[in-house]
Coordinates of C-alpha atoms and ligand atoms in Angstrom, one line a residue:
A113 CA -10.9 16.9 -5.7
T114 CA -8.4 15.0 -8.3
E115 CA -6.1 13.9 -5.3
R116 CA -3.4 11.2 -6.1
T117 CA -2.5 8.4 -3.2
F118 CA 0.2 5.6 -3.3
S119 CA -0.4 1.8 -2.7
I120 CA 1.6 -1.0 -2.3
L121 CA 0.3 -4.8 -2.7
K122 CA 2.0 -6.3 0.1
P123 CA 4.3 -9.4 0.0
D124 CA 1.4 -11.5 0.6
A125 CA -1.0 -10.5 -2.2
T126 CA 2.0 -11.2 -5.0
K127 CA 2.8 -14.6 -3.2
R128 CA -1.1 -15.4 -3.4
N129 CA -1.2 -14.2 -6.8
I130 CA -4.5 -12.0 -6.1
T131 CA -2.9 -8.8 -7.6
G132 CA -5.6 -8.6 -10.0
A133 CA -8.4 -9.5 -8.3
V134 CA -7.0 -6.4 -5.6
N135 CA -6.2 -4.6 -9.0
A136 CA -9.9 -5.7 -9.6
V137 CA -11.8 -4.2 -6.1
I138 CA -9.4 -0.8 -6.4
E139 CA -10.6 0.3 -10.0
K140 CA -14.4 -1.0 -9.6
A141 CA -14.4 1.6 -7.1
G142 CA -13.4 4.5 -9.7
L143 CA -9.7 4.5 -8.6
R144 CA -7.4 3.7 -11.7
I145 CA -4.1 3.0 -11.4
V146 CA -1.9 5.9 -12.9
G147 CA 1.7 4.7 -12.1
Q148 CA 2.4 0.2 -11.3
R149 CA 5.6 -1.5 -11.1
R150 CA 6.8 -4.5 -9.7
I151 CA 9.7 -4.2 -7.3
Q152 CA 11.7 -6.6 -4.3
M153 CA 11.8 -4.3 -1.6
S154 CA 15.5 -3.8 -0.1
K155 CA 15.8 -3.3 3.8
A156 CA 17.4 0.0 2.9
Q157 CA 14.2 0.7 1.0
A158 CA 11.4 -0.6 3.9
E159 CA 13.3 0.9 6.7
K160 CA 13.1 4.7 5.1
F161 CA 9.6 4.1 3.7
Y162 CA 8.5 3.0 8.0
E163 CA 10.8 4.7 9.9
I164 CA 7.7 7.0 11.0
H165 CA 7.3 3.7 12.6
K166 CA 10.6 2.8 13.5
E167 CA 10.2 2.5 17.4
R168 CA 7.9 0.3 17.1
P169 CA 7.8 -3.0 18.2
F170 CA 6.8 -4.4 15.3
F171 CA 9.1 -2.3 12.7
G172 CA 11.5 -5.2 12.5
E173 CA 8.4 -7.5 11.1
L174 CA 7.5 -5.4 8.8
V175 CA 10.7 -4.2 7.5
E176 CA 11.2 -8.3 7.6
F177 CA 7.6 -9.4 5.7
M178 CA 7.8 -6.0 3.4
T179 CA 11.0 -7.5 2.2
S180 CA 9.8 -11.3 2.2
G181 CA 9.2 -11.3 -1.7
P182 CA 8.1 -9.1 -3.9
V183 CA 5.4 -5.7 -4.3
V184 CA 3.5 -3.8 -6.4
V185 CA 3.7 -0.7 -6.1
Q186 CA 0.7 2.1 -7.7
V187 CA -0.3 5.7 -7.4
L188 CA -4.3 5.5 -7.8
E189 CA -5.9 8.7 -8.8
G190 CA -8.9 9.8 -7.7
E191 CA -12.4 11.8 -6.8
N192 CA -10.3 12.1 -2.6
A193 CA -7.9 9.7 -3.5
I194 CA -7.4 9.4 -0.4
A195 CA -10.1 9.2 2.3
R196 CA -11.5 7.0 -0.2
Y197 CA -8.7 4.2 -1.0
R198 CA -9.1 3.5 2.4
E199 CA -12.0 2.9 2.5
V200 CA -11.3 0.2 0.8
M201 CA -8.7 -0.9 2.0
G202 CA -10.3 -1.1 5.9
A203 CA -9.3 -1.3 9.0
T204 CA -5.7 -1.5 9.2
N205 CA -6.2 -5.5 11.3
P206 CA -8.4 -7.0 9.0
A207 CA -11.1 -8.7 12.0
Q208 CA -12.0 -5.2 12.0
A209 CA -12.4 -4.4 8.8
A210 CA -16.2 -3.4 7.2
E211 CA -17.7 -6.2 4.4
G212 CA -16.3 -6.4 1.1
T213 CA -13.0 -4.1 1.4
I214 CA -10.3 -5.7 0.4
R215 CA -8.4 -6.3 3.7
K216 CA -12.0 -7.7 5.1
T217 CA -12.1 -10.2 1.6
F218 CA -7.7 -10.5 1.2
S219 CA -6.1 -10.3 4.2
E220 CA -4.8 -12.8 7.5
S221 CA -3.7 -10.8 10.2
V222 CA -2.8 -7.2 10.9
G223 CA 0.6 -7.7 9.6
E224 CA -0.1 -9.2 6.4
N225 CA -2.6 -7.2 6.1
T226 CA -2.8 -6.6 1.4
V227 CA -2.7 -3.1 1.7
H228 CA -1.2 -0.4 2.3
G229 CA -2.8 3.6 1.1
S230 CA -0.8 7.2 2.4
D231 CA -3.0 8.6 5.0
S232 CA -2.9 12.0 3.7
A233 CA -2.2 14.4 1.0
E234 CA 1.7 15.7 2.3
N235 CA 1.9 11.7 2.8
A236 CA 1.0 10.7 -0.5
K237 CA 3.2 13.4 -2.3
I238 CA 5.7 11.7 -0.1
E239 CA 5.6 8.3 -0.9
I240 CA 5.0 8.6 -4.1
A241 CA 8.3 10.0 -5.2
Q242 CA 10.4 7.4 -3.0
F243 CA 9.4 4.6 -5.7
F244 CA 8.2 6.7 -8.7
Q245 CA 9.4 9.6 -11.6
D246 CA 6.7 11.7 -12.3
S247 CA 7.8 10.7 -16.5
D248 CA 6.4 7.1 -14.9
I249 CA 3.2 8.4 -13.2
V250 CA 0.2 8.2 -16.7
G251 CA -2.8 9.7 -16.1
Ligands
CMP137 P1 0.8 0.0 7.1 O1 -0.8 1.4 6.4 O2 1.4 -0.3 5.6 O3 1.9 1.0 7.7 C1 1.9 0.6 8.9 C2 1.8 -1.0 9.3 O4 1.8 -1.9 10.1 C3 0.4 -1.5 8.4 O5 0.2 -1.2 8.0 C4 0.7 -2.7 9.6 O6 0.3 -4.1 8.9 C5 1.6 -3.1 10.3 N1 1.5 -3.4 12.2 C6 0.1 -2.6 12.7 N2 0.3 -2.9 13.2 C7 0.8 -4.1 13.7 C8 0.6 -5.4 14.3 N3 0.5 -5.1 15.8 N4 1.9 -6.6 14.0 C9 2.8 -6.3 12.5 N5 2.5 -5.5 11.7 C10 1.6 -4.4 12.4

């Protein structure tokens, strides 16, 4: 079925000026960017977004990194978009990511791993709603 997923191009992507290169991989994979905005995430926004990880030892570092520079928040649409995008991103740790994936191609470390993608339909809905109004998504 056609689905929507939530994506973030993280600060390591904006810093290195590779957001277009990452978008090219996304589009080549058959996903359509139907919503997109470049923002500076506030500490409060990052803490809310990563709330499920707040007990993890890397939580502070994660919030620090996600607010260290601009990010690009996106809504991606396509056939099985949630699973498809996770395939395209590759494993969380770039050292374990498959050839041709975004993280294998572009990422330096598990923390600075270039992209985020929703892990379920339920979370996609919640995450999209945190950053987008319906009127800013045009399919
Ligand atoms: P993301 O999919 O955005 O959601 C949680 C993030 O936590 C994950 O990407 C990683 O970038 C980050 N993360 C996971 N494990 C570690 C770790 N060991 N150290 C730092 N960051 C991590």
